[in-house]
Amino acid sequence: MAQAPGYFKFIHGWSVEKTGIFSGLPHFLTVFFSWIFAYMSDWLLQTERLTLTEVRKLATIVSSGLPSFLILGLAFSGCYHVLAVVLIMGGIASAGAQTIGQWRLIFIIAFLNMGICCVIFCIWGTAEEQSWNQYHTVSKNEDDYKIAIELKPQLNNQS
């Protein structure tokens, strides 16, 4: 979304002042919909309508799958201002391109990136905590502390 003003300036010929509200609105909408979706997710879990994995997959579809298609729509919106504004509200724009063809490529790449990640997680993803994320306690063996205290003066003398 950081490049939305550039997209509107170079593709639609709008001034930076005109694009200000349209460039900021997606960030506001992200906060608003995240808040609503968080409450909805909690409700789905508390009422046991969906499992944690199903809620996370639904969140992935809403946060990656849907925007990926909106970005794909941006790739083909051409110079239709209203369509571009509507689509960019739900998607993200990338950096650097200043022609319709270049922006189309960026939107297609973003669509593929978000869409593929969404599909992969929805097929193989899970909400189960992975072993590498487990907290492990450090040994409280007194012998380990004694060895460390004995080695500390030797290590200090070497430097």
PDB file of C-alpha atoms in Angstrom:
ATOM      1  CA  MET A   1       0.000   0.000   0.000  1.00  0.00           C
ATOM      2  CA  ALA A   2       3.005   2.280   0.361  1.00  0.00           C
ATOM      3  CA  GLN A   3       3.138   2.714  -3.422  1.00  0.00           C
ATOM      4  CA  ALA A   4      -0.561   3.442  -3.908  1.00  0.00           C
ATOM      5  CA  PRO A   5       0.033   7.207  -4.375  1.00  0.00           C
ATOM      6  CA  GLY A   6       2.513   6.427  -7.176  1.00  0.00           C
ATOM      7  CA  TYR A   7       0.052   4.068  -8.812  1.00  0.00           C
ATOM      8  CA  PHE A   8      -2.721   6.666  -8.740  1.00  0.00           C
ATOM      9  CA  LYS A   9      -0.359   9.436  -9.892  1.00  0.00           C
ATOM     10  CA  PHE A  10       1.244   7.656 -12.836  1.00  0.00           C
ATOM     11  CA  ILE A  11      -1.599   5.424 -13.983  1.00  0.00           C
ATOM     12  CA  HIS A  12      -4.628   7.591 -13.200  1.00  0.00           C
ATOM     13  CA  GLY A  13      -2.974  11.029 -13.340  1.00  0.00           C
ATOM     14  CA  TRP A  14      -4.162  12.083  -9.884  1.00  0.00           C
ATOM     15  CA  SER A  15      -2.341  14.598  -7.691  1.00  0.00           C
ATOM     16  CA  VAL A  16      -0.831  13.459  -4.391  1.00  0.00           C
ATOM     17  CA  GLU A  17      -3.457  15.524  -2.556  1.00  0.00           C
ATOM     18  CA  LYS A  18      -6.262  13.702  -4.356  1.00  0.00           C
ATOM     19  CA  THR A  19      -4.800  10.271  -3.606  1.00  0.00           C
ATOM     20  CA  GLY A  20      -4.196  10.954   0.104  1.00  0.00           C
ATOM     21  CA  ILE A  21      -7.530   9.714   1.381  1.00  0.00           C
ATOM     22  CA  PHE A  22      -7.558   6.741  -0.978  1.00  0.00           C
ATOM     23  CA  SER A  23      -4.015   5.792   0.041  1.00  0.00           C
ATOM     24  CA  GLY A  24      -4.782   5.944   3.759  1.00  0.00           C
ATOM     25  CA  LEU A  25      -8.188   4.296   3.690  1.00  0.00           C
ATOM     26  CA  PRO A  26      -6.871   0.715   3.219  1.00  0.00           C
ATOM     27  CA  HIS A  27      -4.841   1.016   6.434  1.00  0.00           C
ATOM     28  CA  PHE A  28      -7.902   2.217   8.342  1.00  0.00           C
ATOM     29  CA  LEU A  29      -9.999  -0.587   6.866  1.00  0.00           C
ATOM     30  CA  THR A  30      -7.328  -3.144   7.822  1.00  0.00           C
ATOM     31  CA  VAL A  31      -7.499  -2.089  11.472  1.00  0.00           C
ATOM     32  CA  PHE A  32     -11.304  -1.990  11.439  1.00  0.00           C
ATOM     33  CA  PHE A  33     -11.771  -5.405   9.810  1.00  0.00           C
ATOM     34  CA  SER A  34      -9.017  -6.988  11.934  1.00  0.00           C
ATOM     35  CA  TRP A  35     -10.875  -5.890  15.046  1.00  0.00           C
ATOM     36  CA  ILE A  36     -14.186  -7.282  13.789  1.00  0.00           C
ATOM     37  CA  PHE A  37     -12.577 -10.523  12.588  1.00  0.00           C
ATOM     38  CA  ALA A  38     -10.844 -11.023  15.954  1.00  0.00           C
ATOM     39  CA  TYR A  39     -14.186 -10.885  17.767  1.00  0.00           C
ATOM     40  CA  MET A  40     -15.790 -13.153  15.183  1.00  0.00           C
ATOM     41  CA  SER A  41     -12.925 -15.668  15.521  1.00  0.00           C
ATOM     42  CA  ASP A  42     -13.241 -15.698  19.310  1.00  0.00           C
ATOM     43  CA  TRP A  43     -16.991 -16.256  18.991  1.00  0.00           C
ATOM     44  CA  LEU A  44     -16.476 -19.143  16.541  1.00  0.00           C
ATOM     45  CA  LEU A  45     -14.016 -20.769  18.964  1.00  0.00           C
ATOM     46  CA  GLN A  46     -16.075 -20.180  22.123  1.00  0.00           C
ATOM     47  CA  THR A  47     -19.247 -21.569  20.562  1.00  0.00           C
ATOM     48  CA  GLU A  48     -17.213 -24.469  19.140  1.00  0.00           C
ATOM     49  CA  ARG A  49     -18.572 -23.863  15.650  1.00  0.00           C
ATOM     50  CA  LEU A  50     -15.020 -24.169  14.272  1.00  0.00           C
ATOM     51  CA  THR A  51     -11.768 -25.626  15.558  1.00  0.00           C
ATOM     52  CA  LEU A  52      -8.671 -23.480  16.049  1.00  0.00           C
ATOM     53  CA  THR A  53      -7.186 -24.828  12.810  1.00  0.00           C
ATOM     54  CA  GLU A  54     -10.391 -24.042  10.902  1.00  0.00           C
ATOM     55  CA  VAL A  55     -10.481 -20.498  12.305  1.00  0.00           C
ATOM     56  CA  ARG A  56      -6.852 -19.946  11.299  1.00  0.00           C
ATOM     57  CA  LYS A  57      -7.545 -21.260   7.803  1.00  0.00           C
ATOM     58  CA  LEU A  58     -10.560 -18.967   7.524  1.00  0.00           C
ATOM     59  CA  ALA A  59      -8.390 -16.047   8.636  1.00  0.00           C
ATOM     60  CA  THR A  60      -5.809 -16.965   5.992  1.00  0.00           C
ATOM     61  CA  ILE A  61      -8.471 -17.024   3.292  1.00  0.00           C
ATOM     62  CA  VAL A  62      -9.831 -13.641   4.379  1.00  0.00           C
ATOM     63  CA  SER A  63      -6.411 -12.005   4.853  1.00  0.00           C
ATOM     64  CA  SER A  64      -4.539 -13.528   1.891  1.00  0.00           C
ATOM     65  CA  GLY A  65      -6.924 -15.276  -0.469  1.00  0.00           C
ATOM     66  CA  LEU A  66      -9.469 -12.488  -0.882  1.00  0.00           C
ATOM     67  CA  PRO A  67      -6.869  -9.682  -1.253  1.00  0.00           C
ATOM     68  CA  SER A  68      -4.945 -11.754  -3.792  1.00  0.00           C
ATOM     69  CA  PHE A  69      -8.000 -11.788  -6.074  1.00  0.00           C
ATOM     70  CA  LEU A  70      -8.568  -8.068  -5.520  1.00  0.00           C
ATOM     71  CA  ILE A  71      -4.968  -7.445  -6.565  1.00  0.00           C
ATOM     72  CA  LEU A  72      -5.490  -9.609  -9.638  1.00  0.00           C
ATOM     73  CA  GLY A  73      -8.464  -7.391 -10.447  1.00  0.00           C
ATOM     74  CA  LEU A  74      -6.187  -4.343 -10.163  1.00  0.00           C
ATOM     75  CA  ALA A  75      -3.923  -5.846 -12.809  1.00  0.00           C
ATOM     76  CA  PHE A  76      -6.780  -5.629 -15.306  1.00  0.00           C
ATOM     77  CA  SER A  77      -8.585  -2.498 -14.081  1.00  0.00           C
ATOM     78  CA  GLY A  78      -6.816  -0.305 -16.626  1.00  0.00           C
ATOM     79  CA  CYS A  79      -7.696   3.363 -16.204  1.00  0.00           C
ATOM     80  CA  TYR A  80     -11.098   2.857 -14.577  1.00  0.00           C
ATOM     81  CA  HIS A  81     -10.656   5.052 -11.506  1.00  0.00           C
ATOM     82  CA  VAL A  82     -13.555   3.757  -9.436  1.00  0.00           C
ATOM     83  CA  LEU A  83     -12.686   0.113 -10.061  1.00  0.00           C
ATOM     84  CA  ALA A  84      -9.027   0.706  -9.196  1.00  0.00           C
ATOM     85  CA  VAL A  85      -9.895   2.520  -5.971  1.00  0.00           C
ATOM     86  CA  VAL A  86     -12.324  -0.201  -4.906  1.00  0.00           C
ATOM     87  CA  LEU A  87      -9.852  -3.005  -5.651  1.00  0.00           C
ATOM     88  CA  ILE A  88      -6.881  -1.307  -4.024  1.00  0.00           C
ATOM     89  CA  MET A  89      -8.855  -0.907  -0.800  1.00  0.00           C
ATOM     90  CA  GLY A  90      -8.830  -4.685  -0.356  1.00  0.00           C
ATOM     91  CA  GLY A  91      -5.425  -5.499  -1.822  1.00  0.00           C
ATOM     92  CA  ILE A  92      -1.861  -4.282  -1.619  1.00  0.00           C
ATOM     93  CA  ALA A  93       0.250  -2.482  -4.191  1.00  0.00           C
ATOM     94  CA  SER A  94       3.973  -2.923  -4.713  1.00  0.00           C
ATOM     95  CA  ALA A  95       6.790  -0.566  -5.651  1.00  0.00           C
ATOM     96  CA  GLY A  96       8.384   0.953  -8.677  1.00  0.00           C
ATOM     97  CA  ALA A  97       6.254   0.432 -11.782  1.00  0.00           C
ATOM     98  CA  GLN A  98       4.975   3.449 -13.673  1.00  0.00           C
ATOM     99  CA  THR A  99       3.047   1.952 -16.604  1.00  0.00           C
ATOM    100  CA  ILE A 100      -0.118  -0.110 -16.726  1.00  0.00           C
ATOM    101  CA  GLY A 101       1.841  -3.113 -18.023  1.00  0.00           C
ATOM    102  CA  GLN A 102       4.419  -2.908 -15.237  1.00  0.00           C
ATOM    103  CA  TRP A 103       1.762  -2.475 -12.567  1.00  0.00           C
ATOM    104  CA  ARG A 104      -0.166  -5.415 -14.056  1.00  0.00           C
ATOM    105  CA  LEU A 105       2.914  -7.622 -13.638  1.00  0.00           C
ATOM    106  CA  ILE A 106       3.348  -6.467 -10.034  1.00  0.00           C
ATOM    107  CA  PHE A 107      -0.302  -7.172  -9.241  1.00  0.00           C
ATOM    108  CA  ILE A 108      -0.140 -10.626 -10.843  1.00  0.00           C
ATOM    109  CA  ILE A 109       3.020 -11.485  -8.884  1.00  0.00           C
ATOM    110  CA  ALA A 110       1.386 -10.268  -5.657  1.00  0.00           C
ATOM    111  CA  PHE A 111      -1.738 -12.304  -6.492  1.00  0.00           C
ATOM    112  CA  LEU A 112       0.350 -15.438  -7.049  1.00  0.00           C
ATOM    113  CA  ASN A 113       2.381 -14.860  -3.890  1.00  0.00           C
ATOM    114  CA  MET A 114      -0.631 -14.321  -1.648  1.00  0.00           C
ATOM    115  CA  GLY A 115      -2.819 -16.899  -3.363  1.00  0.00           C
ATOM    116  CA  ILE A 116      -0.241 -19.700  -3.300  1.00  0.00           C
ATOM    117  CA  CYS A 117       0.544 -19.066   0.375  1.00  0.00           C
ATOM    118  CA  CYS A 118      -3.172 -19.130   1.166  1.00  0.00           C
ATOM    119  CA  VAL A 119      -3.741 -22.414  -0.679  1.00  0.00           C
ATOM    120  CA  ILE A 120      -0.675 -24.086   0.876  1.00  0.00           C
ATOM    121  CA  PHE A 121      -1.748 -23.160   4.398  1.00  0.00           C
ATOM    122  CA  CYS A 122      -5.376 -24.134   3.847  1.00  0.00           C
ATOM    123  CA  ILE A 123      -4.365 -27.569   2.560  1.00  0.00           C
ATOM    124  CA  TRP A 124      -1.465 -28.462   4.859  1.00  0.00           C
ATOM    125  CA  GLY A 125      -1.603 -25.891   7.668  1.00  0.00           C
ATOM    126  CA  THR A 126      -2.561 -26.584  11.241  1.00  0.00           C
ATOM    127  CA  ALA A 127      -2.957 -24.623  14.459  1.00  0.00           C
ATOM    128  CA  GLU A 128      -1.033 -27.206  16.472  1.00  0.00           C
ATOM    129  CA  GLU A 129       2.002 -25.768  18.213  1.00  0.00           C
ATOM    130  CA  GLN A 130       5.237 -27.001  16.681  1.00  0.00           C
ATOM    131  CA  SER A 131       7.974 -28.592  18.796  1.00  0.00           C
ATOM    132  CA  TRP A 132      10.488 -25.887  17.848  1.00  0.00           C
ATOM    133  CA  ASN A 133       8.207 -23.309  19.463  1.00  0.00           C
ATOM    134  CA  GLN A 134       8.172 -25.094  22.829  1.00  0.00           C
ATOM    135  CA  TYR A 135       9.807 -23.360  25.788  1.00  0.00           C
ATOM    136  CA  HIS A 136      12.567 -25.437  27.346  1.00  0.00           C
ATOM    137  CA  THR A 137      13.924 -24.765  30.816  1.00  0.00           C
ATOM    138  CA  VAL A 138      17.635 -24.427  31.448  1.00  0.00           C
ATOM    139  CA  SER A 139      19.328 -27.031  33.609  1.00  0.00           C
ATOM    140  CA  LYS A 140      19.307 -26.132  37.293  1.00  0.00           C
ATOM    141  CA  ASN A 141      22.037 -28.630  38.091  1.00  0.00           C
ATOM    142  CA  GLU A 142      24.373 -27.110  40.718  1.00  0.00           C
ATOM    143  CA  ASP A 143      27.386 -28.826  39.144  1.00  0.00           C
ATOM    144  CA  ASP A 144      26.809 -26.861  35.922  1.00  0.00           C
ATOM    145  CA  TYR A 145      26.930 -23.590  37.886  1.00  0.00           C
ATOM    146  CA  LYS A 146      30.113 -24.627  39.740  1.00  0.00           C
ATOM    147  CA  ILE A 147      31.883 -25.463  36.477  1.00  0.00           C
ATOM    148  CA  ALA A 148      30.852 -22.129  34.977  1.00  0.00           C
ATOM    149  CA  ILE A 149      32.113 -20.216  38.032  1.00  0.00           C
ATOM    150  CA  GLU A 150      35.438 -22.104  37.941  1.00  0.00           C
ATOM    151  CA  LEU A 151      35.929 -21.427  34.207  1.00  0.00           C
ATOM    152  CA  LYS A 152      35.082 -17.716  34.359  1.00  0.00           C
ATOM    153  CA  PRO A 153      38.477 -16.549  35.779  1.00  0.00           C
ATOM    154  CA  GLN A 154      40.311 -18.663  33.192  1.00  0.00           C
ATOM    155  CA  LEU A 155      38.296 -17.148  30.362  1.00  0.00           C
ATOM    156  CA  ASN A 156      38.891 -13.604  31.666  1.00  0.00           C
ATOM    157  CA  ASN A 157      42.687 -14.180  31.798  1.00  0.00           C
ATOM    158  CA  GLN A 158      42.792 -15.342  28.169  1.00  0.00           C
ATOM    159  CA  SER A 159      41.571 -12.017  26.791  1.00  0.00           C
TER     160      SER A 159
END
